[in-house]
Coordinates of C-alpha atoms in Angstrom, one line a residue:
Chain H
M1 CA 30.3 40.9 0.9
S2 CA 27.4 40.1 -1.2
I3 CA 25.5 37.0 -0.2
L4 CA 23.5 36.6 -3.3
T5 CA 24.4 37.8 -6.8
L6 CA 22.2 37.5 -9.9
D7 CA 24.3 37.9 -13.0
N8 CA 22.3 38.7 -16.1
L9 CA 19.5 36.4 -15.0
T10 CA 17.1 35.6 -17.8
K11 CA 14.0 33.5 -18.2
N12 CA 11.9 33.3 -21.3
F13 CA 8.7 31.3 -21.5
G14 CA 8.5 30.7 -25.2
G15 CA 8.7 34.1 -26.7
L16 CA 7.9 36.0 -23.5
M17 CA 10.8 37.5 -21.7
A18 CA 9.7 37.1 -18.1
V19 CA 13.0 38.1 -16.6
D20 CA 15.3 40.0 -18.9
H21 CA 19.0 40.1 -18.0
V22 CA 18.5 41.2 -14.4
S23 CA 21.7 41.7 -12.4
L24 CA 21.6 42.5 -8.7
S25 CA 23.4 41.7 -5.6
V26 CA 22.2 41.4 -2.0
E27 CA 24.7 42.4 0.6
E28 CA 25.0 40.4 3.8
G29 CA 22.8 41.7 6.6
E30 CA 20.7 44.0 4.5
I31 CA 17.1 44.1 3.6
L32 CA 16.7 44.5 -0.2
G33 CA 13.3 45.4 -1.5
L34 CA 12.3 44.1 -4.9
I35 CA 9.5 46.1 -6.5
G36 CA 7.7 46.2 -9.8
P37 CA 4.1 46.2 -11.2
N38 CA 2.1 43.0 -11.4
G39 CA 3.6 40.6 -13.9
S40 CA 7.0 42.3 -14.0
G41 CA 8.8 39.1 -13.0
K42 CA 9.4 39.4 -9.2
T43 CA 8.1 36.0 -8.3
T44 CA 9.7 34.5 -11.3
I45 CA 13.1 35.8 -10.0
F46 CA 12.4 34.0 -6.7
N47 CA 11.4 30.9 -8.6
L48 CA 14.7 31.1 -10.6
I49 CA 16.8 31.6 -7.4
N50 CA 15.4 28.4 -5.8
Q51 CA 15.2 26.6 -9.1
Y52 CA 11.5 26.0 -9.4
F53 CA 12.1 27.0 -13.0
P54 CA 15.3 26.2 -14.9
V55 CA 17.2 29.4 -15.7
S56 CA 17.3 30.3 -19.4
E57 CA 20.5 32.4 -19.3
G58 CA 22.7 34.0 -16.7
K59 CA 23.9 32.8 -13.3
V60 CA 23.0 32.8 -9.6
F61 CA 25.7 33.0 -7.0
F62 CA 25.3 32.3 -3.3
N63 CA 28.3 33.3 -1.1
G64 CA 30.4 33.2 -4.2
T65 CA 29.3 29.7 -5.3
D66 CA 27.4 29.1 -8.5
I67 CA 24.0 27.6 -7.6
T68 CA 22.4 28.0 -11.0
H69 CA 21.8 24.4 -11.6
K70 CA 21.2 23.0 -8.1
K71 CA 18.0 21.3 -7.1
T72 CA 15.3 23.1 -5.1
H73 CA 15.9 21.1 -1.9
E74 CA 19.6 21.6 -2.2
I75 CA 19.1 25.4 -2.4
A76 CA 17.1 25.2 0.8
K77 CA 19.8 23.1 2.5
I78 CA 22.6 25.6 1.7
G79 CA 20.7 28.3 3.4
I80 CA 18.1 30.1 1.2
G81 CA 14.7 30.0 2.7
R82 CA 11.6 31.3 0.9
T83 CA 8.0 32.0 1.5
F84 CA 5.2 31.8 -1.1
Q85 CA 3.0 34.6 -2.2
K86 CA 0.1 32.2 -2.5
V87 CA 0.6 30.6 0.9
R88 CA 1.2 26.9 1.0
P89 CA 0.6 25.5 4.4
L90 CA 0.7 21.7 4.9
K91 CA -3.0 21.9 5.6
R92 CA -3.7 18.6 7.4
L93 CA -0.8 19.0 9.7
T94 CA -0.8 21.1 12.9
V95 CA 1.0 24.4 12.8
E96 CA 3.8 22.9 15.0
D97 CA 4.2 19.9 12.7
N98 CA 4.5 22.2 9.7
V99 CA 7.4 24.0 11.3
M100 CA 8.9 20.8 12.5
A101 CA 8.9 19.3 9.0
A102 CA 11.0 22.4 8.0
A103 CA 13.2 22.2 11.1
F104 CA 14.3 18.6 10.1
A105 CA 16.4 20.3 7.4
R106 CA 19.0 20.9 10.1
E107 CA 17.9 18.7 13.0
S108 CA 17.8 14.9 12.8
T109 CA 16.0 14.1 16.1
F110 CA 12.3 14.5 16.9
A111 CA 13.1 16.4 20.1
G112 CA 15.6 18.7 18.4
A113 CA 13.2 19.6 15.6
R114 CA 10.4 20.2 18.1
S115 CA 12.5 22.6 20.1
V116 CA 13.5 24.6 17.0
A117 CA 9.9 24.6 15.9
R118 CA 8.7 26.0 19.2
E119 CA 11.4 28.7 19.3
V120 CA 10.5 29.8 15.7
L121 CA 6.7 29.8 16.5
K122 CA 7.3 32.0 19.4
F123 CA 9.4 34.3 17.3
C124 CA 6.5 34.6 14.8
N125 CA 3.8 35.0 17.5
L126 CA 2.3 31.7 16.5
D127 CA 2.9 29.8 19.7
S128 CA -0.7 30.1 20.8
S129 CA -2.0 28.4 17.7
S130 CA 0.7 25.7 17.4
M131 CA -1.8 22.9 17.9
L132 CA -4.3 24.1 15.3
L133 CA -4.4 22.5 11.9
A134 CA -2.5 24.8 9.5
G135 CA -5.5 24.8 7.1
S136 CA -7.7 26.4 9.8
L137 CA -5.4 29.4 10.3
P138 CA -6.7 32.8 9.2
I139 CA -4.7 34.5 6.5
G140 CA -2.6 36.6 8.8
G141 CA -1.5 33.4 10.6
R142 CA -0.9 31.6 7.4
K143 CA 1.4 34.4 6.2
R144 CA 3.4 34.2 9.5
L145 CA 3.4 30.4 9.2
E146 CA 5.1 30.8 5.8
I147 CA 7.8 32.9 7.5
A148 CA 8.1 30.4 10.4
K149 CA 8.6 27.5 8.0
A150 CA 11.3 29.3 6.1
L151 CA 13.0 30.3 9.3
A152 CA 13.0 26.8 10.7
T153 CA 15.3 25.7 7.9
R154 CA 17.8 28.0 9.5
P155 CA 18.6 30.1 6.4
K156 CA 21.3 32.7 5.9
L157 CA 19.1 34.5 3.3
I158 CA 15.3 34.6 3.3
L159 CA 13.2 35.4 0.3
L160 CA 9.9 36.9 1.3
D161 CA 7.2 36.9 -1.4
E162 CA 4.5 39.4 -0.5
T163 CA 4.2 38.2 3.1
A164 CA 2.2 41.4 3.9
A165 CA -0.4 41.2 1.1
G166 CA -4.0 40.8 2.3
L167 CA -3.3 41.7 5.9
N168 CA -5.3 44.2 8.0
P169 CA -3.4 47.2 9.5
G170 CA -2.8 45.5 12.8
E171 CA -1.5 42.3 11.2
L172 CA 0.6 44.5 8.8
D173 CA 2.4 46.1 11.7
E174 CA 3.0 42.7 13.3
A175 CA 4.5 41.4 10.0
I176 CA 6.7 44.5 9.7
G177 CA 7.9 43.9 13.3
I178 CA 8.7 40.3 12.6
I179 CA 10.6 41.0 9.4
K180 CA 12.7 43.6 11.2
K181 CA 13.5 41.2 13.9
I182 CA 14.6 38.6 11.3
R183 CA 17.4 40.8 10.3
D184 CA 18.1 42.6 13.5
E185 CA 17.9 39.7 16.0
L186 CA 18.6 36.6 13.8
G187 CA 21.0 38.4 11.5
I188 CA 19.4 36.9 8.4
T189 CA 19.7 38.7 5.1
V190 CA 16.3 39.5 3.6
L191 CA 15.2 39.9 0.0
I192 CA 11.6 41.0 0.0
V193 CA 9.0 41.4 -2.7
E194 CA 6.2 43.6 -1.7
H195 CA 3.5 45.8 -3.2
I196 CA 2.5 47.6 0.0
I197 CA 4.6 50.8 -0.1
K198 CA 4.5 51.3 3.6
V199 CA 6.2 47.9 4.2
I200 CA 8.8 48.3 1.5
M201 CA 9.7 51.9 2.4
T202 CA 10.0 51.2 6.2
L203 CA 11.9 48.0 5.8
S204 CA 14.3 48.2 2.9
D205 CA 17.8 49.5 3.1
R206 CA 17.9 49.5 -0.7
I207 CA 15.3 48.9 -3.4
H208 CA 15.7 47.3 -6.8
A209 CA 12.9 48.2 -9.2
I210 CA 12.0 46.2 -12.3
A211 CA 9.3 46.5 -15.0
H212 CA 8.6 44.0 -17.8
G213 CA 11.4 41.8 -16.4
A214 CA 14.1 44.4 -16.7
T215 CA 15.8 46.6 -14.1
I216 CA 14.7 50.2 -14.1
A217 CA 16.2 51.6 -11.0
E218 CA 18.2 50.7 -7.9
G219 CA 19.2 52.6 -4.8
T220 CA 17.9 53.9 -1.5
P221 CA 14.2 54.0 -1.0
E222 CA 14.1 57.8 -1.3
H223 CA 16.2 57.7 -4.5
V224 CA 14.1 55.0 -6.1
A225 CA 10.8 56.6 -5.1
K226 CA 11.8 59.8 -6.9
N227 CA 13.0 58.1 -10.0
P228 CA 10.7 59.2 -12.8
T229 CA 10.6 55.8 -14.6
V230 CA 9.6 54.1 -11.3
I231 CA 6.9 56.6 -10.7
E232 CA 5.5 56.3 -14.1
S233 CA 5.5 52.5 -14.3
Y234 CA 4.7 51.6 -10.8
L235 CA 3.7 54.3 -8.3
G236 CA 1.5 56.4 -10.6
S237 CA 2.4 59.8 -11.9
D238 CA 0.5 61.6 -9.1
Y239 CA 2.5 59.8 -6.4
N240 CA 4.1 62.0 -3.7
V241 CA 6.9 60.2 -1.9
E242 CA 6.9 62.5 1.1
D243 CA 3.4 61.2 2.1
H244 CA 4.8 57.7 2.6
L245 CA 8.3 58.2 4.0
N246 CA 7.4 59.2 7.6
V247 CA 5.3 56.2 8.5
Chain N
M1 CA 3.1 23.6 29.3
E2 CA 3.3 20.0 30.4
E3 CA 6.4 18.4 28.8
K4 CA 5.8 14.9 27.8
K5 CA 8.9 12.8 27.4
T6 CA 9.1 11.4 23.9
K7 CA 9.7 7.7 23.9
L8 CA 11.0 6.0 20.9
L9 CA 7.9 3.9 20.6
D10 CA 4.7 5.0 22.4
V11 CA 2.6 2.0 23.1
S12 CA -0.8 2.8 24.6
K13 CA -2.7 0.6 27.0
T14 CA -5.2 -0.4 24.4
E15 CA -2.5 -1.5 22.1
W16 CA -1.0 -3.7 24.7
I17 CA -4.4 -5.2 25.4
I18 CA -5.0 -5.9 21.7
L19 CA -1.6 -7.6 21.4
A20 CA -2.0 -9.6 24.5
S21 CA -5.5 -10.9 23.6
A22 CA -4.2 -11.7 20.1
I23 CA -1.6 -13.9 21.6
V24 CA -3.7 -15.5 24.3
M25 CA -6.9 -16.0 22.3
P26 CA -5.9 -19.2 20.5
F27 CA -5.0 -20.8 23.9
I28 CA -8.4 -20.0 25.5
F29 CA -10.8 -20.6 22.7
D30 CA -11.0 -23.7 20.6
F31 CA -11.3 -22.0 17.2
S32 CA -12.3 -24.1 14.2
P33 CA -9.8 -24.2 11.3
Y34 CA -12.3 -22.0 9.4
I35 CA -12.0 -19.3 12.1
Q36 CA -8.3 -19.7 12.3
G37 CA -8.0 -19.2 8.6
L38 CA -10.0 -16.0 8.8
L39 CA -7.8 -14.7 11.6
I40 CA -4.7 -15.4 9.5
F41 CA -6.3 -13.6 6.5
I42 CA -7.1 -10.6 8.7
L43 CA -3.5 -10.4 9.8
L44 CA -2.4 -10.7 6.2
W45 CA -4.6 -7.8 5.2
V46 CA -3.2 -5.8 8.2
I47 CA 0.3 -6.2 6.7
L48 CA -0.8 -5.4 3.1
G49 CA -3.1 -2.5 4.3
S50 CA -0.3 -0.9 6.4
S51 CA 2.0 -1.3 3.5
W52 CA -0.3 0.6 1.1
N53 CA -1.2 3.1 3.8
L54 CA 2.4 4.2 4.3
L55 CA 2.9 5.0 0.7
A56 CA -0.6 6.2 -0.2
G57 CA -2.1 7.4 3.1
F58 CA 1.0 9.0 4.7
T59 CA 3.1 9.9 1.6
G60 CA 0.2 10.7 -0.7
Q61 CA 1.5 8.4 -3.5
V62 CA -1.7 6.4 -4.2
S63 CA -0.9 3.0 -5.6
F64 CA -3.4 1.0 -7.6
G65 CA -1.0 -1.8 -8.1
H66 CA 0.1 -3.2 -4.8
A67 CA -0.6 -6.7 -6.1
A68 CA 2.7 -6.2 -8.1
F69 CA 4.7 -6.2 -4.9
F70 CA 2.6 -8.9 -3.2
G71 CA 3.0 -11.2 -6.2
M72 CA 6.6 -10.4 -6.5
G73 CA 7.2 -11.5 -2.9
A74 CA 5.1 -14.7 -3.4
Y75 CA 7.1 -15.6 -6.5
A76 CA 10.4 -14.7 -4.8
A77 CA 9.5 -17.4 -2.3
A78 CA 8.2 -19.9 -4.9
I79 CA 10.7 -19.6 -7.9
P80 CA 13.8 -20.7 -6.0
M81 CA 11.9 -23.7 -4.7
L82 CA 10.6 -24.6 -8.1
H83 CA 14.1 -24.5 -9.8
F84 CA 16.5 -25.2 -7.0
K85 CA 14.5 -26.8 -4.3
I86 CA 15.2 -24.0 -1.9
S87 CA 12.7 -23.8 0.9
P88 CA 10.1 -21.1 0.3
W89 CA 10.6 -20.1 4.0
W90 CA 13.6 -18.1 2.8
G91 CA 10.9 -16.0 1.1
L92 CA 10.2 -14.2 4.4
L93 CA 13.6 -12.6 3.9
T94 CA 13.9 -12.5 0.1
G95 CA 10.3 -11.7 -0.7
G96 CA 10.4 -8.3 0.9
L97 CA 13.8 -7.5 -0.7
A98 CA 12.6 -8.6 -4.2
A99 CA 9.6 -6.4 -3.8
V100 CA 11.8 -3.5 -2.7
I101 CA 14.0 -3.8 -5.8
L102 CA 10.9 -4.0 -8.1
G103 CA 9.5 -1.0 -6.2
Y104 CA 12.6 1.0 -6.8
L105 CA 12.7 0.2 -10.5
L106 CA 9.0 1.0 -10.9
G107 CA 9.5 4.1 -8.9
V108 CA 12.0 5.4 -11.4
L109 CA 9.2 5.3 -14.0
V110 CA 6.0 6.1 -12.1
F111 CA 7.3 8.7 -9.6
R112 CA 7.6 11.1 -12.5
L113 CA 3.8 11.1 -12.4
R114 CA 1.5 12.7 -9.9
G115 CA -2.0 12.1 -8.6
P116 CA -4.4 10.2 -10.8
Y117 CA -1.6 9.6 -13.4
L118 CA 0.6 7.9 -10.7
A119 CA -2.4 5.8 -9.8
L120 CA -2.8 4.7 -13.4
G121 CA 0.9 4.1 -13.7
T122 CA 0.9 1.8 -10.7
L123 CA -2.2 0.0 -11.9
A124 CA -0.6 -0.7 -15.3
S125 CA 2.6 -1.9 -13.5
G126 CA 0.6 -4.5 -11.6
E127 CA -1.2 -5.7 -14.7
I128 CA 2.0 -5.9 -16.7
L129 CA 3.6 -8.2 -14.0
R130 CA 0.5 -10.4 -14.0
L131 CA 0.8 -10.9 -17.7
V132 CA 4.5 -11.4 -17.7
F133 CA 4.4 -14.0 -14.9
G134 CA 1.7 -15.7 -16.8
E135 CA 3.6 -15.9 -20.1
E136 CA 7.1 -16.6 -19.0
E137 CA 6.5 -20.3 -18.3
W138 CA 10.1 -21.4 -18.2
L139 CA 10.6 -19.3 -15.1
T140 CA 7.2 -19.2 -13.4
N141 CA 5.4 -22.3 -14.6
G142 CA 2.9 -19.9 -16.1
H143 CA -0.8 -20.2 -15.4
V144 CA -0.3 -23.7 -14.0
G145 CA 1.0 -22.0 -10.9
I146 CA 3.4 -23.3 -8.3
L147 CA 2.5 -25.9 -5.7
Y148 CA 4.1 -26.5 -2.3
M149 CA 3.3 -29.0 0.4
T150 CA 2.7 -26.8 3.4
T151 CA 5.0 -27.4 6.4
W152 CA 2.3 -27.8 9.0
V153 CA -1.3 -29.1 8.9
S154 CA -2.3 -27.0 11.9
K155 CA -3.0 -23.4 11.2
Y156 CA -1.7 -22.1 14.6
P157 CA 2.0 -21.8 13.7
Y158 CA 0.9 -19.7 10.7
Y159 CA -1.3 -17.6 12.9
F160 CA 1.6 -16.7 15.2
I161 CA 4.0 -16.0 12.3
A162 CA 1.4 -13.7 10.7
L163 CA 0.8 -12.0 14.0
A164 CA 4.5 -11.4 14.4
L165 CA 4.8 -10.0 10.9
A166 CA 1.7 -7.8 11.4
V167 CA 3.0 -6.4 14.7
C168 CA 6.4 -5.7 13.1
A169 CA 4.7 -3.9 10.2
L170 CA 2.6 -1.8 12.5
I171 CA 5.7 -1.0 14.7
S172 CA 7.7 0.0 11.6
V173 CA 5.0 2.4 10.5
K174 CA 4.7 3.8 13.9
L175 CA 8.4 4.4 14.3
V176 CA 8.9 5.9 10.9
M177 CA 6.0 8.3 11.3
K178 CA 7.6 9.6 14.5
S179 CA 10.9 10.3 12.7
K180 CA 12.2 12.8 10.3
A181 CA 11.2 10.6 7.4
G182 CA 7.6 10.5 8.6
F183 CA 7.4 14.3 8.7
Y184 CA 8.9 14.4 5.2
F185 CA 6.3 11.8 4.0
L186 CA 3.4 14.0 5.3
S187 CA 5.0 17.1 3.8
I188 CA 5.2 15.4 0.4
R189 CA 1.6 14.3 0.7
E190 CA 0.4 17.8 1.5
D191 CA 2.4 19.8 -1.0
E192 CA 5.3 18.3 -3.0
D193 CA 6.7 21.6 -4.3
A194 CA 6.4 23.4 -0.9
A195 CA 8.2 20.4 0.6
E196 CA 11.1 20.9 -1.8
A197 CA 11.4 24.5 -0.7
L198 CA 11.8 23.3 2.9
G199 CA 14.9 21.4 1.8
I200 CA 13.2 18.0 1.4
D201 CA 14.6 15.7 -1.3
T202 CA 11.1 14.6 -2.4
K203 CA 12.4 12.1 -4.9
K204 CA 14.6 10.4 -2.3
Y205 CA 11.9 10.2 0.4
K206 CA 9.2 9.0 -2.0
N207 CA 11.6 6.1 -2.7
V208 CA 12.2 5.6 1.0
S209 CA 8.4 5.3 1.6
M210 CA 8.1 3.0 -1.4
A211 CA 10.9 0.8 -0.1
I212 CA 9.3 0.3 3.3
S213 CA 5.9 -0.2 1.8
T214 CA 7.0 -2.7 -0.8
F215 CA 9.0 -4.6 1.7
W216 CA 5.9 -5.4 3.7
A217 CA 3.8 -6.1 0.7
G218 CA 6.5 -8.5 -0.6
T219 CA 6.8 -10.2 2.8
A220 CA 3.0 -10.6 2.9
G221 CA 3.2 -12.2 -0.5
A222 CA 5.9 -14.6 0.6
F223 CA 3.9 -15.6 3.7
Y224 CA 0.8 -16.1 1.5
M225 CA 2.8 -18.6 -0.7
I226 CA 4.1 -20.5 2.4
Y227 CA 0.7 -20.6 4.0
M228 CA -1.5 -21.4 1.0
G229 CA 1.0 -23.7 -0.7
F230 CA -0.2 -22.6 -4.1
I231 CA 0.1 -19.5 -6.2
D232 CA -0.6 -18.5 -9.8
P233 CA -0.3 -15.1 -11.5
E234 CA -4.1 -14.6 -11.5
V235 CA -4.2 -15.0 -7.8
V236 CA -1.3 -13.1 -6.5
F237 CA -1.2 -10.3 -9.1
A238 CA -5.0 -9.9 -9.1
L239 CA -6.2 -6.4 -9.7
H240 CA -9.5 -6.6 -7.9
N241 CA -8.8 -9.2 -5.3
I242 CA -5.5 -7.8 -4.2
S243 CA -4.8 -4.2 -5.4
I244 CA -8.3 -2.9 -5.1
I245 CA -9.1 -4.6 -1.8
T246 CA -5.9 -3.3 -0.4
I247 CA -7.1 0.2 -1.1
L248 CA -10.5 -0.4 0.3
V249 CA -9.0 -1.8 3.5
G250 CA -7.1 1.4 3.8
I251 CA -10.0 3.7 3.0
I252 CA -12.5 2.0 5.3
G253 CA -10.1 1.8 8.2
G254 CA -8.7 5.3 7.8
V255 CA -6.2 6.6 5.3
G256 CA -3.1 8.0 7.0
T257 CA -3.8 6.5 10.4
I258 CA -1.6 3.9 12.0
W259 CA -4.5 1.6 13.1
G260 CA -6.7 2.3 10.1
P261 CA -5.6 -0.7 8.0
A262 CA -6.0 -3.1 11.0
I263 CA -9.6 -2.0 11.6
G264 CA -10.2 -2.0 7.8
A265 CA -8.8 -5.5 7.5
L266 CA -11.1 -6.7 10.3
I267 CA -14.2 -5.1 8.7
M268 CA -13.3 -6.3 5.2
V269 CA -12.8 -9.9 6.1
F270 CA -15.9 -9.9 8.4
V271 CA -18.2 -8.5 5.7
Q272 CA -16.7 -10.7 3.0
E273 CA -17.3 -13.9 5.0
L274 CA -20.6 -12.8 6.3
F275 CA -22.0 -12.6 2.8
R276 CA -19.9 -15.4 1.3
S277 CA -21.5 -17.7 3.8
A278 CA -24.9 -16.2 3.0
I279 CA -25.1 -14.8 6.6
F280 CA -24.1 -18.2 8.1
G281 CA -26.5 -20.1 5.9
I282 CA -29.5 -18.2 7.2
A283 CA -30.1 -16.2 4.1
P284 CA -30.9 -17.7 0.7
Q285 CA -27.9 -18.8 -1.4
W286 CA -27.9 -15.9 -3.9
V287 CA -26.9 -13.6 -1.0
S288 CA -23.4 -15.1 -1.1
G289 CA -22.8 -13.4 -4.5
L290 CA -23.4 -10.0 -2.9
H291 CA -20.2 -9.6 -0.9
A292 CA -18.5 -7.4 -3.5
L293 CA -21.5 -5.3 -3.9
I294 CA -22.0 -4.8 -0.2
F295 CA -18.3 -3.9 0.2
G296 CA -18.6 -1.4 -2.5
V297 CA -21.6 0.2 -0.8
L298 CA -19.7 0.3 2.4
V299 CA -16.8 2.1 0.8
I300 CA -19.2 4.7 -0.7
I301 CA -20.8 5.3 2.7
V302 CA -17.4 5.7 4.3
I303 CA -16.2 8.1 1.6
L304 CA -19.4 10.2 1.9
Y305 CA -19.8 10.3 5.7
L306 CA -16.5 9.3 7.2
P307 CA -13.8 10.6 4.8
G308 CA -11.2 9.9 7.5
G309 CA -12.3 6.2 7.7
V310 CA -13.4 4.4 10.9
V311 CA -10.2 5.3 12.8
G312 CA -9.6 8.8 11.3
D313 CA -13.2 9.9 12.0
W314 CA -13.7 7.8 15.1
K315 CA -15.1 10.8 17.1
L316 CA -17.4 11.7 14.2
L317 CA -18.6 8.1 14.1
L318 CA -19.4 8.0 17.8
K319 CA -21.2 11.3 17.5
K320 CA -23.3 10.0 14.7
L321 CA -24.2 6.8 16.6
K322 CA -25.1 8.8 19.7
L323 CA -27.2 11.2 17.7
S324 CA -29.2 8.4 16.1
K325 CA -29.7 6.8 19.5
S326 CA -30.9 10.0 21.1
L327 CA -33.3 10.4 18.2
E328 CA -34.7 7.0 18.8
V329 CA -35.2 7.8 22.5
S330 CA -37.0 11.0 21.7
K331 CA -39.3 9.2 19.4

């Protein structure tokens, strides 16, 4: 059963079609990769799903319910967590307090929120820095804090917006490991936007490719990577998919 | 890891000592009415400062118009007395509530704004109320003000009432900041949009913060009316003497700290009186006009060197004092 369905989702900013009739569905328990060149509308799709921007046309369904006109905080409450590409830690709070603030979405007591926060921080390998101010974390830690905050709201579906961008190779493997665990151990469905081919190819069950706001291909990673339109618009015409599949 | 038990209300030893000495002090020392009056004003500023600090310091919604709620509380105590001979003491209950209602209505308008625009919106709100309460003479007696024969001549009963109110205000802030709402306030301060993505109803929690904040500001206003026995719009809705001083108390003491407004109130009243009395009459008379200037300079120094205020940057302050001491020694 599909947990999230976008039905002809459209967003125009004045005359610009940022998202142009995109339809896709995310199946429960899968990792769906969303790819596309810069400016193709990936983050805008995320912003439409959790209602940062009002939808111009089309609909968003979550578990069969229409959530197109709900408020951002209601979307988080019904079980869609998200991370931000440009990380947004609550800088003057400690790492633990950041995650606790998120955990209060499902917990009402201080002790309950704290135990959820500690559990999630351990999951994201952040337990050693839990008492640091979030603003003092290096970028790798901040990216993981984004994931931790989203997880602490106990989502059924998590939207990851370039959580691997700007990481060094070691941090990259750590991030891939965590995202895998999110699906395999926590059973949370993942919709991931990513530019790093290694990440998207290793993690995704299926890939949805867009360019200029419109769908250009969808299918298994191998299938999409061989699609001539995708290669032309995104990967570059001299891209050889075999180089990247066995990572 | 050592697991500390979370008590509902953590009261440190220092806090108990401060409270105990505040209660005992009047019985030991024979304070002059002048000193008693100053102590009451300090407590009044603790309430008002804590009120502002919850909204601005912890929730990040900087208000430049807290006089609106202070004045509303004062008039909520005074108007029923003026028209229906109802004791203004009821104001200790109704003053806070009236301010909460006003706060909610203003919130509907000003919470659409953020940052400096919100500050300007609240500033305008305070000024509008000052003008309205000055003009609507049928209701408020206008600029003539409202007079009330105070209940007691002695200041001590007022001191203890103010102390009780200040303690309650501090406790309420402490409790709230340990709760879900407190975490939500801080999240809103740090990043309103990111807070929404965490499932926080930012609109609702800004109103919650506003309600608690305005309740204490209104209560402080009602107490002022009962204690002083006279109010007029220029006094209780004053922009510089109430709204701005409230902010300065918060900034000097430490924005976003529980004890900041208390320390700020102490410093503010001390500096104000020191200069108003021309340093106890030692300095020439013109010095007494300097208190506002000195206070302004103090705020600039705090913002430049102790951005967290005396409480927030306590360690930094100690370090700086030590450093200057060791420099003197080495010379």
